[in-house]
Amino acid sequence: MADLYDQIQAEIAKYPDRRGAILPALRHAQEHYGWLSPEAIEAVAEALDLSPARCVAVASFYDMFFLQPVGEHVVEVCTNLSCALVGSDQVLRRFEDELGVRAPGTSEDGRITLRRVECLGGCGWGPVVSVDEEYQEHFKPEDVAPLCERLRASRPTESHA
Ligand code: FES
């Protein structure tokens, strides 16, 4: 816990008002706990002198924050217009079939969380899929099974290899 406390204090030092550090503080808390659990939110709220409700309200605005527990790997499919026009819905459906869940959801073995997200900023290279925060472009339905196989075989830190 001291790590998280120190990380948040280091972020606070960069801003004239401690509340300005809310996004990096939430980020550190999520990395520490794996998701923004009530305990994680409480740690951020206390450090920034904000209410937990305020922290949840801010976090809920951004796709990058998890307000529910996630699996060891997180796969996010952009389904905004540019990606939808080049087949992101088919990609998402293939993931749902492969993992046996509807997005947002986590496979029964707890390994892979599937989420539908807003624009990932790679509109010219769609469909874009984020795999543990690493973007994959021009993703096709036939890429789904090999990716899931690789993720099932790897631990969270190995998926970027
Ligand atoms: S619409 Fe998918 S990355 Fe922008």
Short mmCIF file of N, CA and C and ligand atoms in Angstrom, two decimals:
data_model
loop_
_atom_site.label_atom_id
_atom_site.label_comp_id
_atom_site.label_asym_id
_atom_site.label_seq_id
_atom_site.Cartn_x
_atom_site.Cartn_y
_atom_site.Cartn_z
N MET A 1 0.82 -1.21 0.00
CA MET A 1 0.00 0.00 0.00
C MET A 1 0.86 1.26 0.00
N ALA A 2 2.04 1.17 0.64
CA ALA A 2 2.93 2.33 0.66
C ALA A 2 3.30 2.74 -0.75
N ASP A 3 3.47 1.76 -1.64
CA ASP A 3 3.80 2.07 -3.04
C ASP A 3 2.74 2.98 -3.64
N LEU A 4 1.48 2.57 -3.50
CA LEU A 4 0.40 3.34 -4.09
C LEU A 4 0.34 4.72 -3.46
N TYR A 5 0.47 4.78 -2.17
CA TYR A 5 0.44 6.07 -1.48
C TYR A 5 1.54 6.98 -2.04
N ASP A 6 2.75 6.45 -2.17
CA ASP A 6 3.87 7.25 -2.68
C ASP A 6 3.64 7.68 -4.12
N GLN A 7 3.08 6.78 -4.92
CA GLN A 7 2.82 7.11 -6.32
C GLN A 7 1.82 8.27 -6.43
N ILE A 8 0.77 8.18 -5.63
CA ILE A 8 -0.25 9.23 -5.68
C ILE A 8 0.33 10.55 -5.17
N GLN A 9 1.11 10.49 -4.12
CA GLN A 9 1.72 11.72 -3.60
C GLN A 9 2.64 12.35 -4.64
N ALA A 10 3.35 11.53 -5.41
CA ALA A 10 4.24 12.05 -6.46
C ALA A 10 3.43 12.73 -7.55
N GLU A 11 2.26 12.19 -7.86
CA GLU A 11 1.39 12.82 -8.87
C GLU A 11 0.83 14.14 -8.34
N ILE A 12 0.42 14.14 -7.09
CA ILE A 12 -0.15 15.36 -6.49
C ILE A 12 0.86 16.50 -6.56
N ALA A 13 2.13 16.18 -6.37
CA ALA A 13 3.18 17.21 -6.37
C ALA A 13 3.30 17.92 -7.71
N LYS A 14 2.75 17.33 -8.76
CA LYS A 14 2.86 17.93 -10.11
C LYS A 14 1.76 18.96 -10.39
N TYR A 15 0.78 19.06 -9.50
CA TYR A 15 -0.38 19.92 -9.76
C TYR A 15 -0.53 20.98 -8.68
N PRO A 16 -0.99 22.17 -9.08
CA PRO A 16 -1.19 23.21 -8.07
C PRO A 16 -2.31 22.86 -7.09
N ASP A 17 -3.29 22.10 -7.57
CA ASP A 17 -4.40 21.64 -6.72
C ASP A 17 -4.38 20.12 -6.72
N ARG A 18 -4.35 19.51 -5.56
CA ARG A 18 -4.20 18.05 -5.47
C ARG A 18 -5.29 17.31 -6.24
N ARG A 19 -6.46 17.93 -6.38
CA ARG A 19 -7.54 17.25 -7.09
C ARG A 19 -7.24 17.10 -8.59
N GLY A 20 -6.31 17.92 -9.08
CA GLY A 20 -5.91 17.81 -10.49
C GLY A 20 -5.24 16.49 -10.82
N ALA A 21 -4.80 15.78 -9.80
CA ALA A 21 -4.09 14.52 -10.01
C ALA A 21 -5.03 13.32 -10.06
N ILE A 22 -6.32 13.58 -10.21
CA ILE A 22 -7.26 12.46 -10.08
C ILE A 22 -7.05 11.37 -11.15
N LEU A 23 -6.81 11.75 -12.40
CA LEU A 23 -6.67 10.71 -13.43
C LEU A 23 -5.42 9.84 -13.20
N PRO A 24 -4.24 10.44 -13.02
CA PRO A 24 -3.09 9.57 -12.75
C PRO A 24 -3.24 8.79 -11.44
N ALA A 25 -3.91 9.38 -10.46
CA ALA A 25 -4.11 8.66 -9.19
C ALA A 25 -5.00 7.44 -9.41
N LEU A 26 -6.06 7.62 -10.18
CA LEU A 26 -6.94 6.49 -10.48
C LEU A 26 -6.18 5.41 -11.24
N ARG A 27 -5.34 5.86 -12.15
CA ARG A 27 -4.54 4.92 -12.95
C ARG A 27 -3.63 4.08 -12.04
N HIS A 28 -2.95 4.73 -11.14
CA HIS A 28 -2.08 4.00 -10.22
C HIS A 28 -2.89 3.03 -9.35
N ALA A 29 -4.04 3.50 -8.90
CA ALA A 29 -4.87 2.65 -8.04
C ALA A 29 -5.34 1.42 -8.81
N GLN A 30 -5.70 1.63 -10.07
CA GLN A 30 -6.16 0.48 -10.88
C GLN A 30 -5.01 -0.50 -11.10
N GLU A 31 -3.82 0.02 -11.36
CA GLU A 31 -2.67 -0.87 -11.56
C GLU A 31 -2.39 -1.65 -10.28
N HIS A 32 -2.57 -1.00 -9.16
CA HIS A 32 -2.28 -1.63 -7.87
C HIS A 32 -3.30 -2.72 -7.53
N TYR A 33 -4.58 -2.43 -7.72
CA TYR A 33 -5.63 -3.37 -7.31
C TYR A 33 -6.14 -4.25 -8.45
N GLY A 34 -5.79 -3.90 -9.69
CA GLY A 34 -6.30 -4.67 -10.83
C GLY A 34 -7.59 -4.09 -11.39
N TRP A 35 -8.31 -3.37 -10.57
CA TRP A 35 -9.53 -2.65 -10.97
C TRP A 35 -9.83 -1.61 -9.90
N LEU A 36 -10.79 -0.77 -10.18
CA LEU A 36 -11.10 0.28 -9.21
C LEU A 36 -12.13 -0.22 -8.20
N SER A 37 -11.65 -1.08 -7.35
CA SER A 37 -12.48 -1.63 -6.28
C SER A 37 -12.85 -0.51 -5.31
N PRO A 38 -13.83 -0.75 -4.44
CA PRO A 38 -14.15 0.27 -3.42
C PRO A 38 -12.92 0.67 -2.60
N GLU A 39 -12.05 -0.29 -2.33
CA GLU A 39 -10.83 -0.01 -1.58
C GLU A 39 -9.90 0.93 -2.38
N ALA A 40 -9.80 0.67 -3.69
CA ALA A 40 -8.96 1.51 -4.55
C ALA A 40 -9.52 2.93 -4.62
N ILE A 41 -10.83 3.02 -4.79
CA ILE A 41 -11.48 4.33 -4.85
C ILE A 41 -11.27 5.08 -3.54
N GLU A 42 -11.39 4.37 -2.45
CA GLU A 42 -11.21 4.99 -1.13
C GLU A 42 -9.80 5.54 -0.99
N ALA A 43 -8.81 4.80 -1.48
CA ALA A 43 -7.41 5.25 -1.38
C ALA A 43 -7.21 6.55 -2.16
N VAL A 44 -7.80 6.62 -3.35
CA VAL A 44 -7.67 7.83 -4.17
C VAL A 44 -8.42 9.00 -3.52
N ALA A 45 -9.62 8.73 -3.07
CA ALA A 45 -10.45 9.78 -2.48
C ALA A 45 -9.76 10.39 -1.26
N GLU A 46 -9.22 9.52 -0.44
CA GLU A 46 -8.56 10.00 0.77
C GLU A 46 -7.33 10.84 0.42
N ALA A 47 -6.54 10.38 -0.54
CA ALA A 47 -5.31 11.09 -0.90
C ALA A 47 -5.61 12.46 -1.53
N LEU A 48 -6.70 12.54 -2.27
CA LEU A 48 -7.01 13.79 -2.99
C LEU A 48 -8.02 14.67 -2.25
N ASP A 49 -8.47 14.19 -1.11
CA ASP A 49 -9.45 14.93 -0.34
C ASP A 49 -10.74 15.15 -1.14
N LEU A 50 -11.17 14.08 -1.79
CA LEU A 50 -12.41 14.08 -2.56
C LEU A 50 -13.34 13.00 -1.99
N SER A 51 -14.60 13.06 -2.36
CA SER A 51 -15.50 12.00 -1.93
C SER A 51 -15.31 10.80 -2.86
N PRO A 52 -15.54 9.58 -2.35
CA PRO A 52 -15.48 8.40 -3.22
C PRO A 52 -16.45 8.53 -4.39
N ALA A 53 -17.61 9.12 -4.15
CA ALA A 53 -18.60 9.27 -5.23
C ALA A 53 -18.05 10.13 -6.36
N ARG A 54 -17.31 11.16 -6.01
CA ARG A 54 -16.71 12.03 -7.03
C ARG A 54 -15.68 11.24 -7.85
N CYS A 55 -14.89 10.43 -7.18
CA CYS A 55 -13.87 9.62 -7.87
C CYS A 55 -14.53 8.63 -8.82
N VAL A 56 -15.61 8.00 -8.37
CA VAL A 56 -16.33 7.05 -9.23
C VAL A 56 -16.93 7.78 -10.42
N ALA A 57 -17.46 8.98 -10.18
CA ALA A 57 -18.07 9.75 -11.27
C ALA A 57 -17.05 10.07 -12.34
N VAL A 58 -15.86 10.45 -11.93
CA VAL A 58 -14.80 10.76 -12.91
C VAL A 58 -14.37 9.49 -13.63
N ALA A 59 -14.12 8.42 -12.88
CA ALA A 59 -13.65 7.17 -13.48
C ALA A 59 -14.66 6.61 -14.48
N SER A 60 -15.93 6.77 -14.18
CA SER A 60 -16.97 6.18 -15.03
C SER A 60 -17.04 6.85 -16.40
N PHE A 61 -16.41 8.02 -16.52
CA PHE A 61 -16.43 8.74 -17.81
C PHE A 61 -15.45 8.14 -18.80
N TYR A 62 -14.45 7.42 -18.32
CA TYR A 62 -13.36 6.95 -19.18
C TYR A 62 -13.36 5.43 -19.33
N ASP A 63 -13.26 4.98 -20.60
CA ASP A 63 -13.22 3.55 -20.87
C ASP A 63 -12.03 2.85 -20.23
N MET A 64 -10.96 3.60 -20.01
CA MET A 64 -9.72 2.96 -19.54
C MET A 64 -9.79 2.55 -18.08
N PHE A 65 -10.83 2.98 -17.37
CA PHE A 65 -10.95 2.59 -15.97
C PHE A 65 -11.96 1.47 -15.81
N PHE A 66 -11.61 0.51 -14.98
CA PHE A 66 -12.47 -0.66 -14.75
C PHE A 66 -13.17 -0.51 -13.41
N LEU A 67 -14.48 -0.38 -13.47
CA LEU A 67 -15.25 -0.27 -12.21
C LEU A 67 -15.80 -1.62 -11.78
N GLN A 68 -15.49 -2.64 -12.56
CA GLN A 68 -15.84 -4.01 -12.21
C GLN A 68 -14.56 -4.85 -12.32
N PRO A 69 -14.49 -5.97 -11.60
CA PRO A 69 -13.28 -6.81 -11.71
C PRO A 69 -13.09 -7.29 -13.16
N VAL A 70 -11.86 -7.45 -13.55
CA VAL A 70 -11.56 -7.94 -14.89
C VAL A 70 -10.69 -9.19 -14.80
N GLY A 71 -10.60 -9.89 -15.93
CA GLY A 71 -9.79 -11.10 -15.97
C GLY A 71 -8.31 -10.79 -16.08
N GLU A 72 -7.52 -11.83 -16.28
CA GLU A 72 -6.07 -11.64 -16.37
C GLU A 72 -5.69 -10.84 -17.61
N HIS A 73 -6.47 -10.97 -18.65
CA HIS A 73 -6.25 -10.22 -19.89
C HIS A 73 -7.51 -9.44 -20.22
N VAL A 74 -7.31 -8.28 -20.82
CA VAL A 74 -8.45 -7.45 -21.21
C VAL A 74 -8.40 -7.18 -22.71
N VAL A 75 -9.45 -7.61 -23.39
CA VAL A 75 -9.57 -7.39 -24.83
C VAL A 75 -10.70 -6.38 -25.04
N GLU A 76 -10.38 -5.30 -25.76
CA GLU A 76 -11.37 -4.25 -25.98
C GLU A 76 -11.53 -4.03 -27.48
N VAL A 77 -12.75 -4.12 -27.93
CA VAL A 77 -13.04 -3.95 -29.36
C VAL A 77 -13.70 -2.60 -29.57
N CYS A 78 -13.09 -1.78 -30.43
CA CYS A 78 -13.69 -0.49 -30.77
C CYS A 78 -14.85 -0.74 -31.73
N THR A 79 -16.00 -0.22 -31.36
CA THR A 79 -17.17 -0.40 -32.23
C THR A 79 -17.74 0.94 -32.69
N ASN A 80 -16.91 1.98 -32.60
CA ASN A 80 -17.36 3.28 -33.12
C ASN A 80 -17.45 3.22 -34.65
N LEU A 81 -17.95 4.32 -35.23
CA LEU A 81 -18.34 4.30 -36.64
C LEU A 81 -17.28 3.80 -37.60
N SER A 82 -16.07 4.36 -37.55
CA SER A 82 -15.04 3.97 -38.53
C SER A 82 -14.73 2.48 -38.45
N CYS A 83 -14.65 1.96 -37.25
CA CYS A 83 -14.37 0.53 -37.09
C CYS A 83 -15.60 -0.30 -37.45
N ALA A 84 -16.78 0.20 -37.13
CA ALA A 84 -18.02 -0.53 -37.45
C ALA A 84 -18.15 -0.68 -38.97
N LEU A 85 -17.74 0.34 -39.71
CA LEU A 85 -17.86 0.29 -41.16
C LEU A 85 -16.95 -0.76 -41.79
N VAL A 86 -15.92 -1.17 -41.07
CA VAL A 86 -15.02 -2.17 -41.64
C VAL A 86 -15.07 -3.50 -40.86
N GLY A 87 -16.16 -3.71 -40.11
CA GLY A 87 -16.41 -5.05 -39.57
C GLY A 87 -16.16 -5.29 -38.10
N SER A 88 -16.13 -4.25 -37.27
CA SER A 88 -15.86 -4.50 -35.84
C SER A 88 -16.97 -5.31 -35.16
N ASP A 89 -18.19 -5.18 -35.63
CA ASP A 89 -19.28 -5.96 -35.00
C ASP A 89 -19.06 -7.46 -35.20
N GLN A 90 -18.59 -7.83 -36.40
CA GLN A 90 -18.30 -9.25 -36.64
C GLN A 90 -17.14 -9.72 -35.76
N VAL A 91 -16.16 -8.85 -35.56
CA VAL A 91 -15.04 -9.20 -34.69
C VAL A 91 -15.54 -9.40 -33.26
N LEU A 92 -16.37 -8.46 -32.80
CA LEU A 92 -16.89 -8.56 -31.43
C LEU A 92 -17.71 -9.83 -31.27
N ARG A 93 -18.56 -10.13 -32.24
CA ARG A 93 -19.39 -11.34 -32.16
C ARG A 93 -18.54 -12.61 -32.12
N ARG A 94 -17.44 -12.60 -32.91
CA ARG A 94 -16.56 -13.78 -32.91
C ARG A 94 -15.89 -13.95 -31.54
N PHE A 95 -15.49 -12.82 -30.94
CA PHE A 95 -14.93 -12.90 -29.58
C PHE A 95 -15.96 -13.46 -28.61
N GLU A 96 -17.19 -12.99 -28.71
CA GLU A 96 -18.24 -13.45 -27.79
C GLU A 96 -18.45 -14.95 -27.94
N ASP A 97 -18.45 -15.43 -29.18
CA ASP A 97 -18.61 -16.87 -29.41
C ASP A 97 -17.42 -17.64 -28.85
N GLU A 98 -16.24 -17.14 -29.11
CA GLU A 98 -15.01 -17.83 -28.69
C GLU A 98 -14.91 -17.90 -27.16
N LEU A 99 -15.30 -16.81 -26.50
CA LEU A 99 -15.14 -16.72 -25.04
C LEU A 99 -16.38 -17.17 -24.27
N GLY A 100 -17.50 -17.29 -24.99
CA GLY A 100 -18.73 -17.72 -24.32
C GLY A 100 -19.31 -16.66 -23.40
N VAL A 101 -19.09 -15.39 -23.72
CA VAL A 101 -19.64 -14.29 -22.92
C VAL A 101 -20.16 -13.20 -23.85
N ARG A 102 -21.02 -12.39 -23.30
CA ARG A 102 -21.44 -11.18 -24.01
C ARG A 102 -20.65 -10.01 -23.42
N ALA A 103 -20.19 -9.10 -24.29
CA ALA A 103 -19.45 -7.93 -23.80
C ALA A 103 -20.41 -6.93 -23.14
N PRO A 104 -20.03 -6.40 -22.00
CA PRO A 104 -18.81 -6.66 -21.25
C PRO A 104 -18.95 -7.91 -20.38
N GLY A 105 -17.93 -8.73 -20.40
CA GLY A 105 -17.98 -9.94 -19.60
C GLY A 105 -16.62 -10.62 -19.57
N THR A 106 -16.51 -11.59 -18.67
CA THR A 106 -15.24 -12.31 -18.50
C THR A 106 -15.49 -13.80 -18.70
N SER A 107 -14.59 -14.43 -19.41
CA SER A 107 -14.72 -15.87 -19.67
C SER A 107 -14.82 -16.62 -18.34
N GLU A 108 -15.49 -17.75 -18.39
CA GLU A 108 -15.77 -18.49 -17.16
C GLU A 108 -14.51 -18.85 -16.38
N ASP A 109 -13.41 -19.06 -17.10
CA ASP A 109 -12.15 -19.40 -16.41
C ASP A 109 -11.45 -18.18 -15.83
N GLY A 110 -12.04 -16.99 -16.02
CA GLY A 110 -11.47 -15.77 -15.45
C GLY A 110 -10.25 -15.24 -16.19
N ARG A 111 -9.95 -15.82 -17.34
CA ARG A 111 -8.72 -15.43 -18.02
C ARG A 111 -8.87 -14.16 -18.86
N ILE A 112 -10.00 -14.04 -19.57
CA ILE A 112 -10.10 -12.96 -20.56
C ILE A 112 -11.40 -12.16 -20.38
N THR A 113 -11.23 -10.85 -20.23
CA THR A 113 -12.38 -9.95 -20.18
C THR A 113 -12.56 -9.32 -21.55
N LEU A 114 -13.80 -9.30 -22.01
CA LEU A 114 -14.13 -8.71 -23.31
C LEU A 114 -14.96 -7.47 -23.07
N ARG A 115 -14.53 -6.36 -23.69
CA ARG A 115 -15.27 -5.11 -23.55
C ARG A 115 -15.45 -4.47 -24.92
N ARG A 116 -16.53 -3.75 -25.07
CA ARG A 116 -16.78 -2.91 -26.25
C ARG A 116 -16.42 -1.50 -25.83
N VAL A 117 -15.58 -0.81 -26.64
CA VAL A 117 -15.16 0.52 -26.23
C VAL A 117 -15.39 1.54 -27.34
N GLU A 118 -15.32 2.80 -26.91
CA GLU A 118 -15.42 3.91 -27.85
C GLU A 118 -14.09 4.06 -28.58
N CYS A 119 -14.05 4.99 -29.50
CA CYS A 119 -12.91 5.19 -30.40
C CYS A 119 -11.55 5.10 -29.68
N LEU A 120 -10.68 4.28 -30.23
CA LEU A 120 -9.35 4.11 -29.66
C LEU A 120 -8.32 4.99 -30.35
N GLY A 121 -8.78 5.81 -31.29
CA GLY A 121 -7.87 6.76 -31.93
C GLY A 121 -7.12 6.21 -33.13
N GLY A 122 -7.52 5.04 -33.60
CA GLY A 122 -6.85 4.47 -34.78
C GLY A 122 -7.83 4.27 -35.92
N CYS A 123 -8.69 5.25 -36.12
CA CYS A 123 -9.84 5.12 -37.03
C CYS A 123 -9.45 4.71 -38.46
N GLY A 124 -8.28 5.07 -38.91
CA GLY A 124 -7.87 4.73 -40.27
C GLY A 124 -7.33 3.32 -40.40
N TRP A 125 -7.26 2.60 -39.29
CA TRP A 125 -6.65 1.27 -39.29
C TRP A 125 -7.57 0.22 -38.68
N GLY A 126 -8.86 0.48 -38.74
CA GLY A 126 -9.81 -0.41 -38.11
C GLY A 126 -10.00 -1.73 -38.84
N PRO A 127 -10.70 -2.64 -38.21
CA PRO A 127 -11.11 -2.58 -36.80
C PRO A 127 -9.90 -2.62 -35.86
N VAL A 128 -9.98 -1.81 -34.82
CA VAL A 128 -8.90 -1.76 -33.83
C VAL A 128 -9.33 -2.52 -32.58
N VAL A 129 -8.44 -3.38 -32.11
CA VAL A 129 -8.68 -4.14 -30.89
C VAL A 129 -7.51 -3.87 -29.94
N SER A 130 -7.82 -3.56 -28.71
CA SER A 130 -6.79 -3.36 -27.71
C SER A 130 -6.67 -4.65 -26.88
N VAL A 131 -5.45 -5.15 -26.82
CA VAL A 131 -5.20 -6.38 -26.06
C VAL A 131 -4.21 -6.03 -24.96
N ASP A 132 -4.69 -6.00 -23.74
CA ASP A 132 -3.87 -5.56 -22.61
C ASP A 132 -3.15 -4.25 -22.95
N GLU A 133 -3.93 -3.34 -23.53
CA GLU A 133 -3.48 -1.97 -23.86
C GLU A 133 -2.54 -1.91 -25.06
N GLU A 134 -2.34 -3.00 -25.74
CA GLU A 134 -1.54 -2.96 -26.97
C GLU A 134 -2.52 -3.03 -28.14
N TYR A 135 -2.45 -2.05 -29.03
CA TYR A 135 -3.43 -1.99 -30.11
C TYR A 135 -3.06 -2.91 -31.26
N GLN A 136 -4.08 -3.58 -31.79
CA GLN A 136 -3.90 -4.40 -32.99
C GLN A 136 -4.85 -3.84 -34.05
N GLU A 137 -4.30 -3.58 -35.21
CA GLU A 137 -5.06 -2.91 -36.27
C GLU A 137 -5.52 -3.90 -37.33
N HIS A 138 -6.50 -3.46 -38.13
CA HIS A 138 -7.06 -4.29 -39.22
C HIS A 138 -7.39 -5.69 -38.70
N PHE A 139 -7.99 -5.74 -37.53
CA PHE A 139 -8.28 -7.02 -36.88
C PHE A 139 -9.44 -7.71 -37.60
N LYS A 140 -9.28 -8.98 -37.86
CA LYS A 140 -10.30 -9.73 -38.60
C LYS A 140 -10.91 -10.81 -37.71
N PRO A 141 -12.13 -11.23 -38.01
CA PRO A 141 -12.74 -12.30 -37.21
C PRO A 141 -11.85 -13.54 -37.10
N GLU A 142 -11.14 -13.86 -38.17
CA GLU A 142 -10.28 -15.06 -38.13
C GLU A 142 -9.05 -14.88 -37.24
N ASP A 143 -8.80 -13.65 -36.79
CA ASP A 143 -7.68 -13.42 -35.86
C ASP A 143 -8.09 -13.74 -34.41
N VAL A 144 -9.38 -13.88 -34.18
CA VAL A 144 -9.88 -14.02 -32.81
C VAL A 144 -9.38 -15.30 -32.14
N ALA A 145 -9.57 -16.44 -32.78
CA ALA A 145 -9.21 -17.72 -32.15
C ALA A 145 -7.72 -17.81 -31.84
N PRO A 146 -6.82 -17.46 -32.80
CA PRO A 146 -5.39 -17.53 -32.46
C PRO A 146 -5.01 -16.59 -31.32
N LEU A 147 -5.63 -15.41 -31.28
CA LEU A 147 -5.32 -14.47 -30.19
C LEU A 147 -5.76 -15.07 -28.85
N CYS A 148 -6.98 -15.59 -28.80
CA CYS A 148 -7.47 -16.15 -27.53
C CYS A 148 -6.61 -17.33 -27.09
N GLU A 149 -6.17 -18.12 -28.05
CA GLU A 149 -5.30 -19.26 -27.72
C GLU A 149 -3.99 -18.76 -27.10
N ARG A 150 -3.44 -17.70 -27.69
CA ARG A 150 -2.19 -17.15 -27.16
C ARG A 150 -2.40 -16.57 -25.75
N LEU A 151 -3.51 -15.88 -25.56
CA LEU A 151 -3.77 -15.29 -24.25
C LEU A 151 -4.00 -16.35 -23.19
N ARG A 152 -4.70 -17.42 -23.57
CA ARG A 152 -4.96 -18.49 -22.58
C ARG A 152 -3.66 -19.15 -22.16
N ALA A 153 -2.67 -19.15 -23.06
CA ALA A 153 -1.40 -19.82 -22.78
C ALA A 153 -0.42 -18.93 -22.05
N SER A 154 -0.75 -17.63 -21.93
CA SER A 154 0.22 -16.71 -21.34
C SER A 154 -0.31 -16.14 -20.03
N ARG A 155 0.61 -15.67 -19.24
CA ARG A 155 0.25 -14.94 -18.02
C ARG A 155 0.05 -13.48 -18.42
N PRO A 156 -0.54 -12.65 -17.59
CA PRO A 156 -0.84 -11.27 -17.97
C PRO A 156 0.35 -10.50 -18.53
N THR A 157 1.52 -10.65 -17.96
CA THR A 157 2.67 -9.86 -18.41
C THR A 157 3.30 -10.42 -19.68
N GLU A 158 2.88 -11.62 -20.11
CA GLU A 158 3.49 -12.23 -21.30
C GLU A 158 2.73 -11.92 -22.57
N SER A 159 1.55 -11.33 -22.47
CA SER A 159 0.69 -11.19 -23.63
C SER A 159 1.23 -10.20 -24.65
N HIS A 160 2.14 -9.32 -24.25
CA HIS A 160 2.66 -8.33 -25.20
C HIS A 160 3.77 -8.90 -26.05
N ALA A 161 4.22 -10.11 -25.72
CA ALA A 161 5.37 -10.68 -26.44
C ALA A 161 5.05 -10.92 -27.91
S1 FES B 1 -13.56 4.39 -34.63
FE1 FES B 1 -12.33 2.68 -34.01
S2 FES B 1 -10.43 3.58 -33.57
FE2 FES B 1 -11.68 5.28 -34.07
#
